[in-house]
Amino acid sequence: MNRSLWKFLTSLRVTIVLLGLAIVLVFIGTVAQADEGLYQVQNRYFRHWIVIGTTLWGYKMPWFVWPGGYSIGVGLVVNLLAAHIKRFHWSMSKLGIQLTHVGIIILLVGQLATDMLQVESHMTFNEGETDNYIERARYHELAFTTDLDKDQQQVVAVPEPLLKQGETINNSKLPFTVKLQTYGGNGDVVSIAKTMDAGNKLTAALGTLEAEFSSADQLVPQAQRVAETPGRAEIWRDALRGVGETDVEDIVAAAKRVAADPAKEGKLRADLKQRFRAGMLMRFSNMSDDKDPQMASGMRLAAERVSAGQPVTEASLPPASTEGAGAHMTLRPLPEVKDMDTRSFPYAVLDIQAGGKSLGTWLVSEALREQPIKVGDKTVYVSLRGERHYLPYSIKLLHATHKVYAGSDIPKDFRSRILISNPTTKENRETEISMNDPLRYGGLAFYQYQMTKDELDRSPGQSVLQVVHNPSWLAPYIGCIVVAAGMLWQFLHHLVGFITKRRTARTA
Amino acid sequence: MKKWLPLIITLVFVGWLIGQIPVPKDEGFAVHEFAQLPILNGGRRQPMDSLARNALLQMRGKQSANYEPWKGWYQHPKIVSATEWLMEVLMNPASADTRPIFRIDHPDVKGLLGLPREAGFETDGKHFSWNQLQPKSDALLKEAQRASEVASSSRNQFDKAVLNLWRATFLYQQLKSTVQPPDARDWREELGAFLENREAGRAAAIAQQSSKPYDEKALSQIMSDVERFDSMEHYDEFGKRLEMRMAMVLPPETGNDDMGWKRTGQALMEAARGETPNFALAYYAKMGADYRSGDVENFNKDLQSYRQELAGRLDTNLKEASKETFFNHLQLFYLSMNISIFAFLAAIVYWFRPVDWDWLRRTAAYLLCLGVLVTTIGIIFRMVLIGRPPVINLYSSATFIAFGAPVLGLILEGFWRNSIGVVVGSVISGLCLIVAHYLSLEKDTLEMLRAVLDTNFWLATHVVIVTLGYASTFVAGFLGIIFVVRGFFTEAITPELKRSLARMVYGIVCFATLFSFVGTVLGGIWADQSWGRFWGWDPKENGAIIIVLWNALVLHARWGGLVRERGLLVLAIVGNIVTAWSWFGTNMLGIGLHSYGFTDAAFYTLIYFDGTMLALIIIGMLPLNLWRSPLEGDTSKKAKPAPGGAEPQPA
């Protein structure tokens, strides 16, 4: 090999430059998260060879070019290996340095392997349910299942990248062809009946409100009714001030004064109506109901329509499909979410064709259960769901525990008691998974996921396990021990040397 | 004499410390007894005292209330303890409404609320009472709503000030609804009437629903009662969204499970539904009535009998509450901060001594030892209170650095005996304790830990080791500062001293590398244990790895001969910037963290700190002929490789 190249590769200066480049990269990759979000930063800065363009503290810097995480990592590994080959010789005083560097190589290589090999999925089940598959996060599939016999299912799954509007799906195992009429990345599926119901309630409430303030002589009795309710009383006071009343402590007295003044009372009534109406709409559109989420989304949709001055009628809520659950549902397309905490619910409307004619359309969404499609005497179940991988064993959720600290909403403890049944090994045993205490089984690691408050309210008996397949998971453990041992050896070696030297210097 | 002087001075300080221990005796209401009443708040058992102090910290940044802030200290303004103030808020809100306890600094917020901006008659232009804010509380709410909709990273000073003030006023309203309805005129009487009418009212309500004849008076009374209690509960319901739940003051009926504690409003609503009223309701109502009528004797008697009622079954709660009240009273970190300042002064004077006053150096070292001792007691006390390792949040990381850095400083002092270790240790310790004080304004520092953090093993290993990494990197950095400041501005740095300093820095950086590396990787392993990912490039992780990379860079630069002694010392100062950023800067990016109040002030502090460090770095790189210390001519030739000569120099 070229001697100067070898010298370059083994040079300590190169190490220092690489460390400096790494520091700047990590720093910029941290600040840029405010603008780009963690997920994109990971891919663009750290899991990449080169970074082009960045935005820091709101300043766009398209000219910014920097080596990415892969380049620096590979550079450091090459530099380290080369330096070791060149300088390696066995001695006690060097042992520490050697060990440290070996450990760092293990860490770097292990991290690279993790990056390339790790697959993240999850398992979601309710107490008492048994599952034998895991679902990939953020990947979906359109699945057609047919029951073959009691225990067996035939599954035809179409992965998300193939799901595009206008696409036709033909499969010899399916008794029909599927045409994708619509496909959307995120949408709320809302029950038409519930929306109508909510719309009626809202209109009725607004009607009552209208009646309550229809004439001047209603002002005083209304004021008497609310005088004791703090929230409503405040709204009254505000409105009374709005028509020029200064002393509003006693609402009833103030209302009497205004009611007697024709110039003011009309304005006050209009103002109060407006305020209570806004409050009512706000309550509807912020609705969340743990027991009946469909009702809550119906209320949100109704409030949205009413605020926009649109009607909430059967005609204005077209069903999403002609057949299946979608026949009673309407679609409310939403923008796709990009942050890590919330997720999108993709949906599709399928036109099912058999024997040259259409059997109708079906709506599929992750928010809906699987729906039957009958063709002749065959029933195929269709659903849009997370991409599944089947396991050679099954897991049953026996009990899910979610605790918060008393009198607070601070999560305290999350754990799942599960039963693993593996026909190959004849295992049938119970075990427990909790936060910070995963289960490693069959090459996978199962972690307890901490559900958010909303998720908990929505589905109380549910537990989510994060499932990770990472063949190189041990590398950081080994790497850390080796580096720590190396450093400790080296620095203690120095320290002992230093103290002995000082001792001799002082006694001398 | 000089031999004993350090010991005598230290003993004087010990005496001062002992003087701080006794709790001042109450004249009149048994405030201190009331302070120790156990409650449940923020998911943890605590005394009334902590509720009071944390509330005042949020409202005015102090642990006591000054009712006459317009008076200078020499005019003896009326200053009362946190609990004394809280008692008034809980039991006589109308009077509490006149106390100027909301601190407002932002001129536009004062403008919004129509408050005086300057000091004047009975106002200092900074502290205001609820009665002063109330007329414009709608305007405040409106602005707060608007500000809360602005993304936290793009809120301006005004937005943040408005939000802070609004939260403080909301907390105040919550407190007023904590033991009785805020509008109660005579709560004992009203509670009695409610309990008496309860059955009749319920019967009337049932009769009315089934369209039978009913007692109209009983129904209307219970309806208005329920409405009042419901509006108390409203503050808790609304607080859920703000992560500000109300304190639970009513102990469980039976047993001592934390889950059995109740809010007053909650217990009243249950009583209205027909359940047995909680036994403590009556006690608080009695105390409230006594307090209002100024009946000291009966108040103290009722308080005493309530405590006796709790004794036995709730002994643990009582004991814990007393312990925490005592801890709050001691203010150990504040005491230790004062001692650090004296240690620092003594050490600095020693540097400018006219003759060799070694006793002064020893005094400084002894005082720093005493300071560390007090900090240590404080940290251990906290550990006992919460049953956790020393570092559980940003606040405790500051106190832990205030412990770790002076220990390292004292070790250096033991070797070199030139008071440099004392200066470094006392400065870092003092600064960190100030930082801790500001962090304590944010929230309860003994907070409960979320499920994922609920693991003493990882808290004791990863967090403690990483924090030691911070502490040691700071020590190295401040050694660098001493070199630059004394070298450039005074004649104190001799070539030999420079070599000693470089050696100290080298040794400390070695340990900093070890701590920060091991700590960071342990953090990764913890993440792997709880989420299945070793490294996720989140800001705090990145902050930690930058410290590791930086320390590694410094060591390699030294080994590679890229820098000599002066270079090493100047690089160490850069370490301060790196560490400060990792420690605090990563929390200020507005990613996944609430950025209220302090973090904003912290942002500017961080900028000033970094600016100062940069200035020192630049000075450190100026040609040696500009330095006052005689370091010229003693450069590369004599510079030896690092002690131990670990790494071969490149050819």
mmCIF file of N, CA and C in Angstrom, chain B residues 284-355:
data_model
loop_
_atom_site.group_PDB
_atom_site.id
_atom_site.type_symbol
_atom_site.label_atom_id
_atom_site.label_comp_id
_atom_site.label_asym_id
_atom_site.label_seq_id
_atom_site.Cartn_x
_atom_site.Cartn_y
_atom_site.Cartn_z
ATOM 1 N N TYR B 284 -61.611 20.343 59.191
ATOM 2 C CA TYR B 284 -61.157 21.517 58.423
ATOM 3 C C TYR B 284 -62.168 22.645 58.543
ATOM 4 N N ALA B 285 -63.481 22.290 58.577
ATOM 5 C CA ALA B 285 -64.497 23.329 58.708
ATOM 6 C C ALA B 285 -64.362 24.034 60.053
ATOM 7 N N LYS B 286 -64.108 23.249 61.101
ATOM 8 C CA LYS B 286 -63.952 23.841 62.429
ATOM 9 C C LYS B 286 -62.724 24.760 62.456
ATOM 10 N N MET B 287 -61.606 24.228 61.960
ATOM 11 C CA MET B 287 -60.390 25.044 61.957
ATOM 12 C C MET B 287 -60.629 26.329 61.185
ATOM 13 N N GLY B 288 -61.328 26.195 60.053
ATOM 14 C CA GLY B 288 -61.608 27.379 59.236
ATOM 15 C C GLY B 288 -62.387 28.424 60.007
ATOM 16 N N ALA B 289 -63.403 27.964 60.735
ATOM 17 C CA ALA B 289 -64.229 28.914 61.483
ATOM 18 C C ALA B 289 -63.408 29.579 62.579
ATOM 19 N N ASP B 290 -62.612 28.773 63.309
ATOM 20 C CA ASP B 290 -61.772 29.345 64.369
ATOM 21 C C ASP B 290 -60.807 30.363 63.781
ATOM 22 N N TYR B 291 -60.216 29.980 62.648
ATOM 23 C CA TYR B 291 -59.209 30.845 62.038
ATOM 24 C C TYR B 291 -59.829 32.186 61.665
ATOM 25 N N ARG B 292 -61.010 32.093 61.067
ATOM 26 C CA ARG B 292 -61.664 33.293 60.600
ATOM 27 C C ARG B 292 -62.035 34.232 61.745
ATOM 28 N N SER B 293 -62.453 33.621 62.838
ATOM 29 C CA SER B 293 -62.859 34.480 63.942
ATOM 30 C C SER B 293 -61.677 34.817 64.853
ATOM 31 N N GLY B 294 -60.476 34.394 64.439
ATOM 32 C CA GLY B 294 -59.286 34.745 65.221
ATOM 33 C C GLY B 294 -59.217 34.012 66.553
ATOM 34 N N ASP B 295 -59.915 32.891 66.654
ATOM 35 C CA ASP B 295 -59.947 32.138 67.901
ATOM 36 C C ASP B 295 -58.742 31.191 67.982
ATOM 37 N N VAL B 296 -57.626 31.751 68.447
ATOM 38 C CA VAL B 296 -56.371 31.003 68.427
ATOM 39 C C VAL B 296 -56.482 29.713 69.248
ATOM 40 N N GLU B 297 -57.047 29.852 70.417
ATOM 41 C CA GLU B 297 -57.056 28.721 71.342
ATOM 42 C C GLU B 297 -57.801 27.529 70.749
ATOM 43 N N ASN B 298 -59.015 27.816 70.220
ATOM 44 C CA ASN B 298 -59.799 26.719 69.668
ATOM 45 C C ASN B 298 -59.186 26.163 68.391
ATOM 46 N N PHE B 299 -58.616 27.046 67.588
ATOM 47 C CA PHE B 299 -57.961 26.584 66.363
ATOM 48 C C PHE B 299 -56.883 25.562 66.727
ATOM 49 N N ASN B 300 -56.017 25.950 67.662
ATOM 50 C CA ASN B 300 -54.920 25.064 68.029
ATOM 51 C C ASN B 300 -55.449 23.763 68.616
ATOM 52 N N LYS B 301 -56.554 23.859 69.348
ATOM 53 C CA LYS B 301 -57.133 22.666 69.955
ATOM 54 C C LYS B 301 -57.674 21.737 68.847
ATOM 55 N N ASP B 302 -58.427 22.344 67.907
ATOM 56 C CA ASP B 302 -59.005 21.547 66.821
ATOM 57 C C ASP B 302 -57.916 20.910 65.959
ATOM 58 N N LEU B 303 -56.875 21.699 65.699
ATOM 59 C CA LEU B 303 -55.753 21.178 64.913
ATOM 60 C C LEU B 303 -55.158 19.971 65.631
ATOM 61 N N GLN B 304 -54.980 20.141 66.944
ATOM 62 C CA GLN B 304 -54.387 19.072 67.735
ATOM 63 C C GLN B 304 -55.261 17.822 67.693
ATOM 64 N N SER B 305 -56.583 18.013 67.815
ATOM 65 C CA SER B 305 -57.425 16.812 67.848
ATOM 66 C C SER B 305 -57.493 16.170 66.461
ATOM 67 N N TYR B 306 -57.381 16.962 65.403
ATOM 68 C CA TYR B 306 -57.316 16.373 64.053
ATOM 69 C C TYR B 306 -56.060 15.518 63.928
ATOM 70 N N ARG B 307 -54.940 16.062 64.392
ATOM 71 C CA ARG B 307 -53.694 15.298 64.318
ATOM 72 C C ARG B 307 -53.807 14.002 65.130
ATOM 73 N N GLN B 308 -54.466 14.093 66.273
ATOM 74 C CA GLN B 308 -54.626 12.885 67.093
ATOM 75 C C GLN B 308 -55.492 11.851 66.384
ATOM 76 N N GLU B 309 -56.485 12.339 65.685
ATOM 77 C CA GLU B 309 -57.355 11.445 64.922
ATOM 78 C C GLU B 309 -56.537 10.685 63.866
ATOM 79 N N LEU B 310 -55.579 11.397 63.281
ATOM 80 C CA LEU B 310 -54.763 10.764 62.240
ATOM 81 C C LEU B 310 -53.737 9.799 62.829
ATOM 82 N N ALA B 311 -53.285 10.108 64.036
ATOM 83 C CA ALA B 311 -52.210 9.320 64.653
ATOM 84 C C ALA B 311 -52.610 7.850 64.686
ATOM 85 N N GLY B 312 -51.589 7.016 64.593
ATOM 86 C CA GLY B 312 -51.868 5.584 64.580
ATOM 87 C C GLY B 312 -52.007 5.096 63.161
ATOM 88 N N ARG B 313 -53.216 5.271 62.621
ATOM 89 C CA ARG B 313 -53.479 4.751 61.280
ATOM 90 C C ARG B 313 -52.601 5.430 60.234
ATOM 91 N N LEU B 314 -52.401 6.739 60.357
ATOM 92 C CA LEU B 314 -51.654 7.475 59.334
ATOM 93 C C LEU B 314 -50.319 7.973 59.876
ATOM 94 N N ASP B 315 -49.743 7.206 60.793
ATOM 95 C CA ASP B 315 -48.466 7.610 61.385
ATOM 96 C C ASP B 315 -47.381 7.860 60.354
ATOM 97 N N THR B 316 -47.310 6.973 59.351
ATOM 98 C CA THR B 316 -46.284 7.153 58.320
ATOM 99 C C THR B 316 -46.457 8.503 57.648
ATOM 100 N N ASN B 317 -47.691 8.818 57.272
ATOM 101 C CA ASN B 317 -47.932 10.095 56.596
ATOM 102 C C ASN B 317 -47.508 11.266 57.490
ATOM 103 N N LEU B 318 -47.883 11.169 58.773
ATOM 104 C CA LEU B 318 -47.544 12.256 59.694
ATOM 105 C C LEU B 318 -46.033 12.404 59.814
ATOM 106 N N LYS B 319 -45.373 11.275 59.944
ATOM 107 C CA LYS B 319 -43.915 11.319 60.122
ATOM 108 C C LYS B 319 -43.252 11.875 58.881
ATOM 109 N N GLU B 320 -43.672 11.356 57.723
ATOM 110 C CA GLU B 320 -43.067 11.838 56.474
ATOM 111 C C GLU B 320 -43.299 13.329 56.303
ATOM 112 N N ALA B 321 -44.516 13.756 56.623
ATOM 113 C CA ALA B 321 -44.832 15.174 56.467
ATOM 114 C C ALA B 321 -43.954 16.016 57.387
ATOM 115 N N SER B 322 -43.755 15.549 58.624
ATOM 116 C CA SER B 322 -42.915 16.314 59.545
ATOM 117 C C SER B 322 -41.483 16.380 59.042
ATOM 118 N N LYS B 323 -41.017 15.235 58.554
ATOM 119 C CA LYS B 323 -39.637 15.196 58.043
ATOM 120 C C LYS B 323 -39.462 16.184 56.899
ATOM 121 N N GLU B 324 -40.418 16.154 55.983
ATOM 122 C CA GLU B 324 -40.288 17.034 54.823
ATOM 123 C C GLU B 324 -40.393 18.499 55.235
ATOM 124 N N THR B 325 -41.264 18.794 56.190
ATOM 125 C CA THR B 325 -41.377 20.167 56.662
ATOM 126 C C THR B 325 -40.050 20.621 57.254
ATOM 127 N N PHE B 326 -39.441 19.742 58.020
ATOM 128 C CA PHE B 326 -38.151 20.070 58.620
ATOM 129 C C PHE B 326 -37.105 20.302 57.526
ATOM 130 N N PHE B 327 -37.124 19.439 56.534
ATOM 131 C CA PHE B 327 -36.175 19.594 55.415
ATOM 132 C C PHE B 327 -36.401 20.933 54.717
ATOM 133 N N ASN B 328 -37.664 21.258 54.468
ATOM 134 C CA ASN B 328 -37.976 22.544 53.838
ATOM 135 C C ASN B 328 -37.444 23.701 54.683
ATOM 136 N N HIS B 329 -37.620 23.557 56.007
ATOM 137 C CA HIS B 329 -37.222 24.627 56.913
ATOM 138 C C HIS B 329 -35.704 24.831 56.896
ATOM 139 N N LEU B 330 -34.965 23.729 56.851
ATOM 140 C CA LEU B 330 -33.501 23.836 56.935
ATOM 141 C C LEU B 330 -32.901 24.584 55.750
ATOM 142 N N GLN B 331 -33.449 24.406 54.568
ATOM 143 C CA GLN B 331 -32.904 25.025 53.356
ATOM 144 C C GLN B 331 -31.399 24.768 53.246
ATOM 145 N N LEU B 332 -31.051 23.499 53.331
ATOM 146 C CA LEU B 332 -29.633 23.120 53.396
ATOM 147 C C LEU B 332 -28.832 23.636 52.213
ATOM 148 N N PHE B 333 -29.443 23.607 51.018
ATOM 149 C CA PHE B 333 -28.664 24.001 49.844
ATOM 150 C C PHE B 333 -28.373 25.499 49.878
ATOM 151 N N TYR B 334 -29.293 26.249 50.465
ATOM 152 C CA TYR B 334 -29.068 27.679 50.594
ATOM 153 C C TYR B 334 -27.932 27.938 51.578
ATOM 154 N N LEU B 335 -27.930 27.209 52.680
ATOM 155 C CA LEU B 335 -26.858 27.362 53.665
ATOM 156 C C LEU B 335 -25.519 27.014 53.038
ATOM 157 N N SER B 336 -25.511 25.898 52.311
ATOM 158 C CA SER B 336 -24.252 25.446 51.731
ATOM 159 C C SER B 336 -23.752 26.440 50.690
ATOM 160 N N MET B 337 -24.699 27.100 49.996
ATOM 161 C CA MET B 337 -24.291 28.105 49.012
ATOM 162 C C MET B 337 -23.562 29.257 49.718
ATOM 163 N N ASN B 338 -24.089 29.659 50.865
ATOM 164 C CA ASN B 338 -23.442 30.743 51.611
ATOM 165 C C ASN B 338 -22.037 30.367 52.056
ATOM 166 N N ILE B 339 -21.903 29.130 52.518
ATOM 167 C CA ILE B 339 -20.581 28.696 52.975
ATOM 168 C C ILE B 339 -19.613 28.669 51.795
ATOM 169 N N SER B 340 -20.099 28.204 50.632
ATOM 170 C CA SER B 340 -19.242 28.175 49.440
ATOM 171 C C SER B 340 -18.709 29.571 49.138
ATOM 172 N N ILE B 341 -19.586 30.564 49.305
ATOM 173 C CA ILE B 341 -19.148 31.925 48.992
ATOM 174 C C ILE B 341 -17.999 32.336 49.914
ATOM 175 N N PHE B 342 -18.125 32.000 51.199
ATOM 176 C CA PHE B 342 -17.042 32.359 52.128
ATOM 177 C C PHE B 342 -15.765 31.588 51.821
ATOM 178 N N ALA B 343 -15.913 30.325 51.470
ATOM 179 C CA ALA B 343 -14.747 29.521 51.114
ATOM 180 C C ALA B 343 -14.040 30.158 49.925
ATOM 181 N N PHE B 344 -14.840 30.582 48.953
ATOM 182 C CA PHE B 344 -14.291 31.197 47.744
ATOM 183 C C PHE B 344 -13.533 32.465 48.118
ATOM 184 N N LEU B 345 -14.166 33.327 48.950
ATOM 185 C CA LEU B 345 -13.514 34.581 49.327
ATOM 186 C C LEU B 345 -12.189 34.316 50.032
ATOM 187 N N ALA B 346 -12.214 33.365 50.964
ATOM 188 C CA ALA B 346 -10.983 33.066 51.699
ATOM 189 C C ALA B 346 -9.894 32.599 50.740
ATOM 190 N N ALA B 347 -10.264 31.760 49.778
ATOM 191 C CA ALA B 347 -9.263 31.222 48.850
ATOM 192 C C ALA B 347 -8.700 32.323 47.958
ATOM 193 N N ILE B 348 -9.573 33.244 47.527
ATOM 194 C CA ILE B 348 -9.116 34.334 46.667
ATOM 195 C C ILE B 348 -8.168 35.245 47.440
ATOM 196 N N VAL B 349 -8.562 35.565 48.674
ATOM 197 C CA VAL B 349 -7.691 36.433 49.486
ATOM 198 C C VAL B 349 -6.331 35.766 49.665
ATOM 199 N N TYR B 350 -6.343 34.459 49.813
ATOM 200 C CA TYR B 350 -5.083 33.732 49.986
ATOM 201 C C TYR B 350 -4.150 33.970 48.786
ATOM 202 N N TRP B 351 -4.716 34.033 47.588
ATOM 203 C CA TRP B 351 -3.892 34.268 46.398
ATOM 204 C C TRP B 351 -3.203 35.626 46.435
ATOM 205 N N PHE B 352 -3.914 36.634 47.026
ATOM 206 C CA PHE B 352 -3.339 37.971 47.035
ATOM 207 C C PHE B 352 -2.684 38.280 48.377
ATOM 208 N N ARG B 353 -2.378 37.252 49.121
ATOM 209 C CA ARG B 353 -1.856 37.446 50.471
ATOM 210 C C ARG B 353 -0.531 38.203 50.405
ATOM 211 N N PRO B 354 -0.309 39.095 51.377
ATOM 212 C CA PRO B 354 0.971 39.785 51.414
ATOM 213 C C PRO B 354 2.091 38.851 51.892
ATOM 214 N N VAL B 355 1.774 38.012 52.872
ATOM 215 C CA VAL B 355 2.768 37.040 53.341
ATOM 216 C C VAL B 355 2.158 35.657 53.215
#
